[in-house]
JSON list of C-alpha atoms in Angstrom, two decimals:
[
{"chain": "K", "resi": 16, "resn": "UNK", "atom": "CA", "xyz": [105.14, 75.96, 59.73]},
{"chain": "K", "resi": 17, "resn": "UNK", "atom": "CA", "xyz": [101.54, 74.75, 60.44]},
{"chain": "K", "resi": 18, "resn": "UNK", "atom": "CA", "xyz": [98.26, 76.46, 61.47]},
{"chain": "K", "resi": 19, "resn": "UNK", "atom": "CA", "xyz": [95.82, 76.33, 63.87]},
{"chain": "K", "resi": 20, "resn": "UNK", "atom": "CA", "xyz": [93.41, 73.89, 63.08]},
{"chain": "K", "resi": 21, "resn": "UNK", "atom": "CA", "xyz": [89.99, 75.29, 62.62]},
{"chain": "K", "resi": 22, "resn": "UNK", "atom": "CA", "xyz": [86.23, 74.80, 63.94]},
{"chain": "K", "resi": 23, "resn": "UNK", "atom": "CA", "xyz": [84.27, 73.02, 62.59]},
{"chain": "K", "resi": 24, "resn": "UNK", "atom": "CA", "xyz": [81.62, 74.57, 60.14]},
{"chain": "K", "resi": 25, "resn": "UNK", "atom": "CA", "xyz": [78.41, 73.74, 61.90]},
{"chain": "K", "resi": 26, "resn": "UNK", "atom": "CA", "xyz": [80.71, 75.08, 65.40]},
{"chain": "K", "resi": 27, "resn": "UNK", "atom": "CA", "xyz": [81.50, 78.33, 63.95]},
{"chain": "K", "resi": 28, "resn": "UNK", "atom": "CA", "xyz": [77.80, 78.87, 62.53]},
{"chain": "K", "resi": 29, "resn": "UNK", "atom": "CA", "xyz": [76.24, 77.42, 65.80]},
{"chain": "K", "resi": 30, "resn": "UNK", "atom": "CA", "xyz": [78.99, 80.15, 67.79]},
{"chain": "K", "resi": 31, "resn": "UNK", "atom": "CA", "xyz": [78.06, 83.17, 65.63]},
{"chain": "K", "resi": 32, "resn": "UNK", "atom": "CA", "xyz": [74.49, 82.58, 65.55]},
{"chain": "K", "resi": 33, "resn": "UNK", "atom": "CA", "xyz": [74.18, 82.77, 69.66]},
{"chain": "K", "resi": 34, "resn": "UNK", "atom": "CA", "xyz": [76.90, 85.23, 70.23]},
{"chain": "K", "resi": 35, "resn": "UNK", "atom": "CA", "xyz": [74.79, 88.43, 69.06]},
{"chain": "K", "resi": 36, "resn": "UNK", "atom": "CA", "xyz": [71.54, 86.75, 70.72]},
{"chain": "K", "resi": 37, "resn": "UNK", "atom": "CA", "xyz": [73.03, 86.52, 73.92]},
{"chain": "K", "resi": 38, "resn": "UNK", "atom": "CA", "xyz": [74.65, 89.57, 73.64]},
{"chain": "K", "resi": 39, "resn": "UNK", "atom": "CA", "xyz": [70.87, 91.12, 73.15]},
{"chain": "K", "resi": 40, "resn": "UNK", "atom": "CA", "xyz": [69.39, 89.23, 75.91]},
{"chain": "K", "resi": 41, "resn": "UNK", "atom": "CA", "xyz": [72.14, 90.47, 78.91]},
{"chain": "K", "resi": 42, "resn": "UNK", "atom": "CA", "xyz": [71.26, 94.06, 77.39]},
{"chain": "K", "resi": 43, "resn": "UNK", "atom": "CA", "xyz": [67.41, 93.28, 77.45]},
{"chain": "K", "resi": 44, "resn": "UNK", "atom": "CA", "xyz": [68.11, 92.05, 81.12]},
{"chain": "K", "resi": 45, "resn": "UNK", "atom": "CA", "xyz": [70.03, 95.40, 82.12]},
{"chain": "K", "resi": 46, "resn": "UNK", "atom": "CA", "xyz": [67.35, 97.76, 80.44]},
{"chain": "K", "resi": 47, "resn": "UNK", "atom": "CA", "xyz": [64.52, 96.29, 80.91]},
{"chain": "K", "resi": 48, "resn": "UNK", "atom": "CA", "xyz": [63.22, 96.78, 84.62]},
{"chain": "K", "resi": 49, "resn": "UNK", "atom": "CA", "xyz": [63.65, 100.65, 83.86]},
{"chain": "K", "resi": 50, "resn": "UNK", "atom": "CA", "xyz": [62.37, 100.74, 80.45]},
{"chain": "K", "resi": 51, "resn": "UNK", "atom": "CA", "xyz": [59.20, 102.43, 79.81]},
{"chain": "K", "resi": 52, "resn": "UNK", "atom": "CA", "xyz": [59.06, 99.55, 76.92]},
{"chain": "K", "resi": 53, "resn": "UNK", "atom": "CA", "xyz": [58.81, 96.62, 79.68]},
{"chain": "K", "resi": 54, "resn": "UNK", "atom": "CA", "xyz": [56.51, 94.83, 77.98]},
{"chain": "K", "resi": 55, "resn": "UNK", "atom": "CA", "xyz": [58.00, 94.74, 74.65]},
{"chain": "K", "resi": 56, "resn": "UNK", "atom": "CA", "xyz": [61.09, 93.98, 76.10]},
{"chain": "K", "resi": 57, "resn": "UNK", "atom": "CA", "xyz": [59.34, 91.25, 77.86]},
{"chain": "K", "resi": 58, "resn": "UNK", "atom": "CA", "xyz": [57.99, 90.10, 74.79]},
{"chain": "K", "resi": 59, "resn": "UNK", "atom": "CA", "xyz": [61.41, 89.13, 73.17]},
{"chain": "K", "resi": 60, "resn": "UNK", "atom": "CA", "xyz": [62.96, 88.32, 76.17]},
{"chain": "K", "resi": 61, "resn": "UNK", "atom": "CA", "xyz": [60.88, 85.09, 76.43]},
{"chain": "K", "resi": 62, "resn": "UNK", "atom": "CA", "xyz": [61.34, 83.42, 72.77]},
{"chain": "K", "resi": 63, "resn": "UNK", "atom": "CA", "xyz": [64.61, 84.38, 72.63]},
{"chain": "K", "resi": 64, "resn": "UNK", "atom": "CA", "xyz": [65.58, 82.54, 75.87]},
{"chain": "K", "resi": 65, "resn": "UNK", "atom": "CA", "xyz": [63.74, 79.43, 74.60]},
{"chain": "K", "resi": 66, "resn": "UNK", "atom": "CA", "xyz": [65.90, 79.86, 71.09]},
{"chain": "K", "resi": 67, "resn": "UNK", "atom": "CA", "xyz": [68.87, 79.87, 73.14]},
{"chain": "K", "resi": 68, "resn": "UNK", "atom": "CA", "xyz": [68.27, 76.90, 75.16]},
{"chain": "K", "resi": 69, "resn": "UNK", "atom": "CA", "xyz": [67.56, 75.24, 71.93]},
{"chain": "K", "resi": 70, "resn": "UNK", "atom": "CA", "xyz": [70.76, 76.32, 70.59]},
{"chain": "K", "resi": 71, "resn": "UNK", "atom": "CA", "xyz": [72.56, 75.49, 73.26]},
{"chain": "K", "resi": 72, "resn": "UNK", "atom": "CA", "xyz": [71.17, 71.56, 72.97]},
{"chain": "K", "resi": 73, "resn": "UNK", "atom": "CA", "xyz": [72.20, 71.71, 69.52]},
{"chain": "K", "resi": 74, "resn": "UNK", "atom": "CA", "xyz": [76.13, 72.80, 70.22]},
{"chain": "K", "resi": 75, "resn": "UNK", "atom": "CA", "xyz": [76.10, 70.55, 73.07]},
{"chain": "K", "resi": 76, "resn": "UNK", "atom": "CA", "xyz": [75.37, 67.50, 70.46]},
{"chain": "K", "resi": 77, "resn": "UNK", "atom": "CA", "xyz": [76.96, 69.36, 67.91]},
{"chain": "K", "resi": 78, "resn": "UNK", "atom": "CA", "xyz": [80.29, 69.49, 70.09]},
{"chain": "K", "resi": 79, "resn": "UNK", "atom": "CA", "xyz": [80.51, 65.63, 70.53]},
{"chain": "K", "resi": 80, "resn": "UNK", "atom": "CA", "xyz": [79.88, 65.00, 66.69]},
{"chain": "K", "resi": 81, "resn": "UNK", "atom": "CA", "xyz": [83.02, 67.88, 66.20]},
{"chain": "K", "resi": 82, "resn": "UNK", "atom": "CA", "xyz": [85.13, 67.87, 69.09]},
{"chain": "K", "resi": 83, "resn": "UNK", "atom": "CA", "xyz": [86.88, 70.96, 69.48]},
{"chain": "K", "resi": 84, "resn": "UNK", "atom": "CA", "xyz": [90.70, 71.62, 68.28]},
{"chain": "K", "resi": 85, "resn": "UNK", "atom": "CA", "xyz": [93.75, 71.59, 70.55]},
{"chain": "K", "resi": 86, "resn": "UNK", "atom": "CA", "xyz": [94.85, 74.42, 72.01]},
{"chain": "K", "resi": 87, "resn": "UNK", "atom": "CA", "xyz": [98.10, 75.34, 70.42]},
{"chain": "K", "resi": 88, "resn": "UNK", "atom": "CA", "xyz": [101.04, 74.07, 72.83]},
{"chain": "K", "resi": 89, "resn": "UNK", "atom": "CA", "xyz": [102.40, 77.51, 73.31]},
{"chain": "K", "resi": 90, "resn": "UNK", "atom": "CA", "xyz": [99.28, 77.93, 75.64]},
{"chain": "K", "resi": 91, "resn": "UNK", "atom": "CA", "xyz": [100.22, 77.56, 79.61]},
{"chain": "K", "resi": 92, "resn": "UNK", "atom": "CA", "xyz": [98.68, 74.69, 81.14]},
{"chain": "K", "resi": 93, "resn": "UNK", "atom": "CA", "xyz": [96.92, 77.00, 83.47]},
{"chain": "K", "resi": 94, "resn": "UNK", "atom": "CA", "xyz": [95.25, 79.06, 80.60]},
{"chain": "K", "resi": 95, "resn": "UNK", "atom": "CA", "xyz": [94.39, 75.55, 79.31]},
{"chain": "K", "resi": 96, "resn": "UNK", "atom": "CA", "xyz": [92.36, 75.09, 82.39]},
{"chain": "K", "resi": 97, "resn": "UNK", "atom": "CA", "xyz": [90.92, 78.41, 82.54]},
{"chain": "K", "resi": 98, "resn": "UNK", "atom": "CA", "xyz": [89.82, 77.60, 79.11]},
{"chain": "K", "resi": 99, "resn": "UNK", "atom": "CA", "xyz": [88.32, 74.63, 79.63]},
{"chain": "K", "resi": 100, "resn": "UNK", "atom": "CA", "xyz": [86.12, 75.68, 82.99]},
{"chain": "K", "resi": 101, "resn": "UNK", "atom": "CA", "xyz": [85.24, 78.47, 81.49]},
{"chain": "K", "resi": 102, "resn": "UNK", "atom": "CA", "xyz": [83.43, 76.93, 78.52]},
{"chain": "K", "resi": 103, "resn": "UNK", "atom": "CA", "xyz": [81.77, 74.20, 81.34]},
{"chain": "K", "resi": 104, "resn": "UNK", "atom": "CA", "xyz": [80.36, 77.56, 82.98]},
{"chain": "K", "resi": 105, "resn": "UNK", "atom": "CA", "xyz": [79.18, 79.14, 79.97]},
{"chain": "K", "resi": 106, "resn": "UNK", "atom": "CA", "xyz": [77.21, 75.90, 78.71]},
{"chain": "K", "resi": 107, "resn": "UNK", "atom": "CA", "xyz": [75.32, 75.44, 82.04]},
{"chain": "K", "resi": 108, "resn": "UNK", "atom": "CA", "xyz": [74.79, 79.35, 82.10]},
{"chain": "K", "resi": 109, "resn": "UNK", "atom": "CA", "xyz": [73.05, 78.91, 78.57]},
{"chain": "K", "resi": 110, "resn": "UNK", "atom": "CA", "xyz": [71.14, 75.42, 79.81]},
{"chain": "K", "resi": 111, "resn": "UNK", "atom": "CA", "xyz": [70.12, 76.34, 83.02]},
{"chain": "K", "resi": 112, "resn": "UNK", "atom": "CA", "xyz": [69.08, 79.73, 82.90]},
{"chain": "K", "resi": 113, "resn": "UNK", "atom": "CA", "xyz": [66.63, 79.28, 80.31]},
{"chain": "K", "resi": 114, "resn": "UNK", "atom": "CA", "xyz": [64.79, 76.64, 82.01]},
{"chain": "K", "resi": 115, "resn": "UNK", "atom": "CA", "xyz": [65.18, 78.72, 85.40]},
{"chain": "K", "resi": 116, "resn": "UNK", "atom": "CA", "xyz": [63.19, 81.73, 83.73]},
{"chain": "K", "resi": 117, "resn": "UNK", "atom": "CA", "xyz": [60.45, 79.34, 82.46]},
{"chain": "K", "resi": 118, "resn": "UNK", "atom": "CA", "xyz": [60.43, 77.72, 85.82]},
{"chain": "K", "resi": 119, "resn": "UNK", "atom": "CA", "xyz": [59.87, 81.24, 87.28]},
{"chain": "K", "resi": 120, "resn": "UNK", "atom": "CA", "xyz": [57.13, 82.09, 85.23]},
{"chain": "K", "resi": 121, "resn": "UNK", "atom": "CA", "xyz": [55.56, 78.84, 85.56]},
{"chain": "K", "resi": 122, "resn": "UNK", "atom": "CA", "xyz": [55.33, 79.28, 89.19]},
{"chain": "K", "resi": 123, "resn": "UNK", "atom": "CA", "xyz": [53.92, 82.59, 88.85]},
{"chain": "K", "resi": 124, "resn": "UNK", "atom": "CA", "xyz": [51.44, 81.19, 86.61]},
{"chain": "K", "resi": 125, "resn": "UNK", "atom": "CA", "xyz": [52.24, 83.83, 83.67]},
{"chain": "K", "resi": 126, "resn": "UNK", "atom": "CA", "xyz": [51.31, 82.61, 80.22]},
{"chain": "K", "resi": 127, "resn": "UNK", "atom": "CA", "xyz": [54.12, 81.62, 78.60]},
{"chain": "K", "resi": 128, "resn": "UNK", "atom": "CA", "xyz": [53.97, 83.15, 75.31]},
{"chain": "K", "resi": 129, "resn": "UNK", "atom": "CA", "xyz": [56.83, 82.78, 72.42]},
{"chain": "K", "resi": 130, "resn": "UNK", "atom": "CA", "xyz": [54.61, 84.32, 68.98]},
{"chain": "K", "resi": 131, "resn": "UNK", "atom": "CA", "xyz": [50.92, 84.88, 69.09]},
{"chain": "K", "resi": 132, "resn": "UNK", "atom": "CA", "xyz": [48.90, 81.88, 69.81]},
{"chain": "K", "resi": 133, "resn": "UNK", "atom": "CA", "xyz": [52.15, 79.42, 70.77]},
{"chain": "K", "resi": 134, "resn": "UNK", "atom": "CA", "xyz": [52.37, 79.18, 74.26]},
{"chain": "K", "resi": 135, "resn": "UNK", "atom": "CA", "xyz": [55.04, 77.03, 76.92]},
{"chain": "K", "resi": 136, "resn": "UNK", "atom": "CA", "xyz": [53.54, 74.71, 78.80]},
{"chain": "K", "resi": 137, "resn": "UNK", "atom": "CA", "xyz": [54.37, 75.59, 82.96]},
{"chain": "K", "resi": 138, "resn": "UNK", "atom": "CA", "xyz": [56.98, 73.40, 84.27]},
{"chain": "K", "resi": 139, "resn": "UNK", "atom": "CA", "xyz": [56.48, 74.15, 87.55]},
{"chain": "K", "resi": 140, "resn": "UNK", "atom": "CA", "xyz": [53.28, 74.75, 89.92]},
{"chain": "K", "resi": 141, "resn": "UNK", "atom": "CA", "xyz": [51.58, 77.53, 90.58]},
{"chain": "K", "resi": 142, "resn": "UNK", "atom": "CA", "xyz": [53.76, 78.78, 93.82]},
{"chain": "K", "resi": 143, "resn": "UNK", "atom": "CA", "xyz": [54.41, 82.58, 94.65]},
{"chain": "K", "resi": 144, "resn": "UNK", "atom": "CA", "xyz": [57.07, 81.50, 97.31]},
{"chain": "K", "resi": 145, "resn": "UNK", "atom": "CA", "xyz": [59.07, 79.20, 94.51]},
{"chain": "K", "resi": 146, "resn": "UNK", "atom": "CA", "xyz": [58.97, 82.49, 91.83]},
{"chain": "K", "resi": 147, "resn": "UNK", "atom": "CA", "xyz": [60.51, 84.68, 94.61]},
{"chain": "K", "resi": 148, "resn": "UNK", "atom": "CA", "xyz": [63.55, 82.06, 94.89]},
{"chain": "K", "resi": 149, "resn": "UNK", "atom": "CA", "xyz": [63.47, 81.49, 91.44]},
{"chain": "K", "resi": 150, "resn": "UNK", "atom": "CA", "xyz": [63.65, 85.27, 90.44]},
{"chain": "K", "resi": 151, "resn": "UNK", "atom": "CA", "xyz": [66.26, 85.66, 92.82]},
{"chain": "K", "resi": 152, "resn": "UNK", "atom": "CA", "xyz": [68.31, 82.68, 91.28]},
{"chain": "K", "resi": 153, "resn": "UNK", "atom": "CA", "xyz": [67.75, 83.95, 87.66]},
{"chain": "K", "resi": 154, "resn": "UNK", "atom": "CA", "xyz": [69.30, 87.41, 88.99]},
{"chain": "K", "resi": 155, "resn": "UNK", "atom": "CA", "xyz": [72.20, 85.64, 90.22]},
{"chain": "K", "resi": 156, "resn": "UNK", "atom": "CA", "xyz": [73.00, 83.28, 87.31]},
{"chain": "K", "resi": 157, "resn": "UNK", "atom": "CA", "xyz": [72.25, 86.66, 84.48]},
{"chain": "K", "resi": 158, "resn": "UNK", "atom": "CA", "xyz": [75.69, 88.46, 86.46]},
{"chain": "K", "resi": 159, "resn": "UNK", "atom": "CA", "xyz": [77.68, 85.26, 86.26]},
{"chain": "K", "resi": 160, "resn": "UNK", "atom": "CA", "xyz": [76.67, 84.95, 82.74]},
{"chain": "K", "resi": 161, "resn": "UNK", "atom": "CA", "xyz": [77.75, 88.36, 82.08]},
{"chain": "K", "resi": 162, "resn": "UNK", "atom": "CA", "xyz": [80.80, 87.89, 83.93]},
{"chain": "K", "resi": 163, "resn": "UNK", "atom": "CA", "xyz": [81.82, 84.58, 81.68]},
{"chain": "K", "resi": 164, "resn": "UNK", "atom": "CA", "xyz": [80.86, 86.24, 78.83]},
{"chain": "K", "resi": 165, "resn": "UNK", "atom": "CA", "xyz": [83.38, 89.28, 79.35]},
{"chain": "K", "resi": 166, "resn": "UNK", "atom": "CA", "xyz": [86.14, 86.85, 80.26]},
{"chain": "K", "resi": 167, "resn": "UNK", "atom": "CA", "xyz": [85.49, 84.96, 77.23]},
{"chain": "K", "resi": 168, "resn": "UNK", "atom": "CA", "xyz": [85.61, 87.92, 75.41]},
{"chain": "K", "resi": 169, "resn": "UNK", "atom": "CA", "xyz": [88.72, 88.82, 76.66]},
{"chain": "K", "resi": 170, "resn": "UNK", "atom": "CA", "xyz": [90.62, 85.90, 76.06]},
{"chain": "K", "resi": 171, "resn": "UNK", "atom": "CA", "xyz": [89.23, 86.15, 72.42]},
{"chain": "K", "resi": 172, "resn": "UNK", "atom": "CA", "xyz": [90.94, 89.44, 72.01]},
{"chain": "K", "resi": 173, "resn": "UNK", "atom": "CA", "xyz": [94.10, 88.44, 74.08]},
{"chain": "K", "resi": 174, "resn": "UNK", "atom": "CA", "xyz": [94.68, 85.30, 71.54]},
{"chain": "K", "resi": 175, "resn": "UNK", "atom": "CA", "xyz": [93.70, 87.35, 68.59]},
{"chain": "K", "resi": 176, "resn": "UNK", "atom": "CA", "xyz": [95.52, 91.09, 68.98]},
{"chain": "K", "resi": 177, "resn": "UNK", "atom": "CA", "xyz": [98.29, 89.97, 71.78]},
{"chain": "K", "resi": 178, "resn": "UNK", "atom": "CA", "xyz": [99.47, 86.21, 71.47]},
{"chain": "K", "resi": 179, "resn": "UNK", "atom": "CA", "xyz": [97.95, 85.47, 67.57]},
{"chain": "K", "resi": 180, "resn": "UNK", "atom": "CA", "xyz": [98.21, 81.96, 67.66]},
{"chain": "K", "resi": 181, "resn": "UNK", "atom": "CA", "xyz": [95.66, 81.47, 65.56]},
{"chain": "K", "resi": 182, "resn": "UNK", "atom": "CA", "xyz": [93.09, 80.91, 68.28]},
{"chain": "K", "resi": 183, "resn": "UNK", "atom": "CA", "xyz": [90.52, 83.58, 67.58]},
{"chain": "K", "resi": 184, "resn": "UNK", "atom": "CA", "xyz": [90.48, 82.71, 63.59]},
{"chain": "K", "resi": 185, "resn": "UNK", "atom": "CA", "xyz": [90.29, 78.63, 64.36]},
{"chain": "K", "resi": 186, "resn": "UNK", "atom": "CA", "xyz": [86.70, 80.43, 65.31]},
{"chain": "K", "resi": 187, "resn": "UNK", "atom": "CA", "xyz": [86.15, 83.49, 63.37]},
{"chain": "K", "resi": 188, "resn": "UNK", "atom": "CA", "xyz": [83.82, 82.38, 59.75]},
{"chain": "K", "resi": 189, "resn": "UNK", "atom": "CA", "xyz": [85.78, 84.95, 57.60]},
{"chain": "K", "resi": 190, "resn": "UNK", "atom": "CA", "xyz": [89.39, 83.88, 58.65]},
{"chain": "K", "resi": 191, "resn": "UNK", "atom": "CA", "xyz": [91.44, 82.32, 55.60]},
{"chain": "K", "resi": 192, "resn": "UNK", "atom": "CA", "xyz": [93.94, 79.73, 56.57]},
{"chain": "K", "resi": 193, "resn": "UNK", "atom": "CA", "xyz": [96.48, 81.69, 54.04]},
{"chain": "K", "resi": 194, "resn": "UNK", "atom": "CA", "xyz": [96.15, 84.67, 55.86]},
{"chain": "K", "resi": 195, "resn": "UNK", "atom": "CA", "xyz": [96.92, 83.19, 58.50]},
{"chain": "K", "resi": 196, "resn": "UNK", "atom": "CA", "xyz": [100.09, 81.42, 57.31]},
{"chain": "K", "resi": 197, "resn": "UNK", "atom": "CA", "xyz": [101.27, 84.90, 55.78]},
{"chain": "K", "resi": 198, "resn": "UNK", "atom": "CA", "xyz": [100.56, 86.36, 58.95]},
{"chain": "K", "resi": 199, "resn": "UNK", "atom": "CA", "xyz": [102.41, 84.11, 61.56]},
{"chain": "K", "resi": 200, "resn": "UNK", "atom": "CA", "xyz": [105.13, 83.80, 58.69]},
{"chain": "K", "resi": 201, "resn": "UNK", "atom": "CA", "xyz": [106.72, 86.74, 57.55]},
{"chain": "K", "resi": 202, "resn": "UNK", "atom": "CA", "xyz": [109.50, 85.17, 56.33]},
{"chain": "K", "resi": 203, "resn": "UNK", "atom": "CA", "xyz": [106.57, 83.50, 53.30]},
{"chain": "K", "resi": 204, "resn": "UNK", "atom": "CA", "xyz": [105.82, 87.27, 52.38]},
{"chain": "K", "resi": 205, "resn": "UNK", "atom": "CA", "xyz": [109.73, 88.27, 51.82]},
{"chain": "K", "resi": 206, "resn": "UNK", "atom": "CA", "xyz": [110.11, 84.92, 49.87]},
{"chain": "K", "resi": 207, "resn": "UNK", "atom": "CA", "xyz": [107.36, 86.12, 47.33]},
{"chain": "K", "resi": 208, "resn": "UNK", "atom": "CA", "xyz": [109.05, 89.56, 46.98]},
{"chain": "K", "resi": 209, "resn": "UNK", "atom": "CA", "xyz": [112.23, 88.05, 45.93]},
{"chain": "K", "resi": 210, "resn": "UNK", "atom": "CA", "xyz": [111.08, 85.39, 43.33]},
{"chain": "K", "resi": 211, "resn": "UNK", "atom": "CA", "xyz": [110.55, 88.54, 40.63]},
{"chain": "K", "resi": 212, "resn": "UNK", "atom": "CA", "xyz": [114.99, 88.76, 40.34]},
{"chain": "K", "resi": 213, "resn": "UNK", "atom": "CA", "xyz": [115.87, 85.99, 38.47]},
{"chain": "K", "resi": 214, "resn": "UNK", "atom": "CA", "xyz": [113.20, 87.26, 35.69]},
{"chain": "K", "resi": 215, "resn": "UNK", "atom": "CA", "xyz": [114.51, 90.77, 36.58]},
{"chain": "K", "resi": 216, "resn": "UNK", "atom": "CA", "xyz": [117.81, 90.24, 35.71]},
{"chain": "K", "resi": 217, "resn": "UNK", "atom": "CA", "xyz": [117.12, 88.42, 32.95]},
{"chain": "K", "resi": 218, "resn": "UNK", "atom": "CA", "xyz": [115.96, 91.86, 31.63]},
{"chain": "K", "resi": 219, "resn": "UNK", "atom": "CA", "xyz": [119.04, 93.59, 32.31]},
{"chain": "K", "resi": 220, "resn": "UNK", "atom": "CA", "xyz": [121.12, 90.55, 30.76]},
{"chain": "K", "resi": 221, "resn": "UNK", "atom": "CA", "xyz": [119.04, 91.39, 27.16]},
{"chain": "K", "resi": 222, "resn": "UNK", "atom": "CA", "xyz": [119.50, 95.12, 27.64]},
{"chain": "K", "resi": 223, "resn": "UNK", "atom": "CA", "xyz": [122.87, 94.79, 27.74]},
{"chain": "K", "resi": 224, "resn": "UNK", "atom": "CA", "xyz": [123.90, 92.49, 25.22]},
{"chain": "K", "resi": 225, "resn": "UNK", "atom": "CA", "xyz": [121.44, 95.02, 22.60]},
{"chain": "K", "resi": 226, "resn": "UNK", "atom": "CA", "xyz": [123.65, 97.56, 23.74]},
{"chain": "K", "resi": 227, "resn": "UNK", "atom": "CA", "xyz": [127.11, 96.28, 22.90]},
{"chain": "K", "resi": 228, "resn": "UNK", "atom": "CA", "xyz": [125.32, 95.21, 19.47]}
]
């Protein structure tokens, strides 16, 4: 019986790390228009965009120095491809829409500002008619995000409470690779309740023979 080969460390810290900040940033996105705290909101919206983006560089680079394991063979070819595309969407989502939002700000001319005195430098000119498209575009590509994000979270669940095939811990930090063997192997835990007999009976065996003495 083997398990499922696991991420790599610097993949699972890299995945943890952006999973609650992008998780923060679609809920900024949905409350923030009709938040009496725009500005706040506004505030972290910016630098943590920018840390994403960086992020995203660094599992990009981080992915081709620690490829990614198989997908166990019990997996259907088409969930194989689902998988794949899927993770191709949800890169681009985290490169490009980034760079879109400091595009659209640069062509509004708004100061891009990440912590006090450390600003962005525009990307883009100064060009009401390219925001408006820009905005629009930024819209567009925040639902698709969300959208890849709940699939992804689905098929996280699916492999972990439905299938476990050891997907879901090959990523998840605090997974043990013996509790995953105990798990997918219940004949292991029934093998370590029957070792005690032999020293068991042994007992009886002494009992005994005191008693006829």
């Amino acid at each position: 019986m083997t398990t499922q080969p696991r991420f790599a460390a610097a993949s699972r810290l890299l995945h943890w790390l952006m999973a609650p900040m992008i998780i923060a940033m679609l809920f900024i996105d949905v409350v923030m228009a009709a938040s009496r705290r725009y500005d706040l909101l506004v505030s972290i919206h910016r630098p943590l965009g920018i840390a994403i983006l960086v992020l995203c560089v660094a599992r990009i680079v981080n992915r081709f120095i620690n490829p990614p394991p198989d997908l166990p063979d019990t997996v259907p070819s088409l969930q194989r491809f689902a998988a794949k595309a899927s993770h191709i969407v949800l890169y681009a989502l985290m490169l490009i829409m980034p760079l879109v939002g400091w595009g659209m700000l640069s062509a509004e001319h708004y100061p891009i500002v990440l912590y006090g005195p450390v600003q962005l430098p525009p990307i883009l000119p100064h060009d009401l008619t390219l925001y408006a498209s820009l905005r629009d575009l930024h819209t567009i590509l925040a639902y698709l995000l969300f959208a890849t994000f709940l699939a992804h979270f689905g098929a996280a669940l699916y492999h972990g409470l439905i299938r476990r095939d050891g997907v879901f811990g090959s990523m998840a930090s605090w997974e043990q690779g013996t509790m995953q063997f105990a798990r997918t192997n219940p004949a292991s835990i029934q093998n370590s309740t029957q070792t005690p007999e032999p020293q068991e009976s042994a007992h009886a065996h002494r009992r005994q023979d005191l008693r006829a003495r």
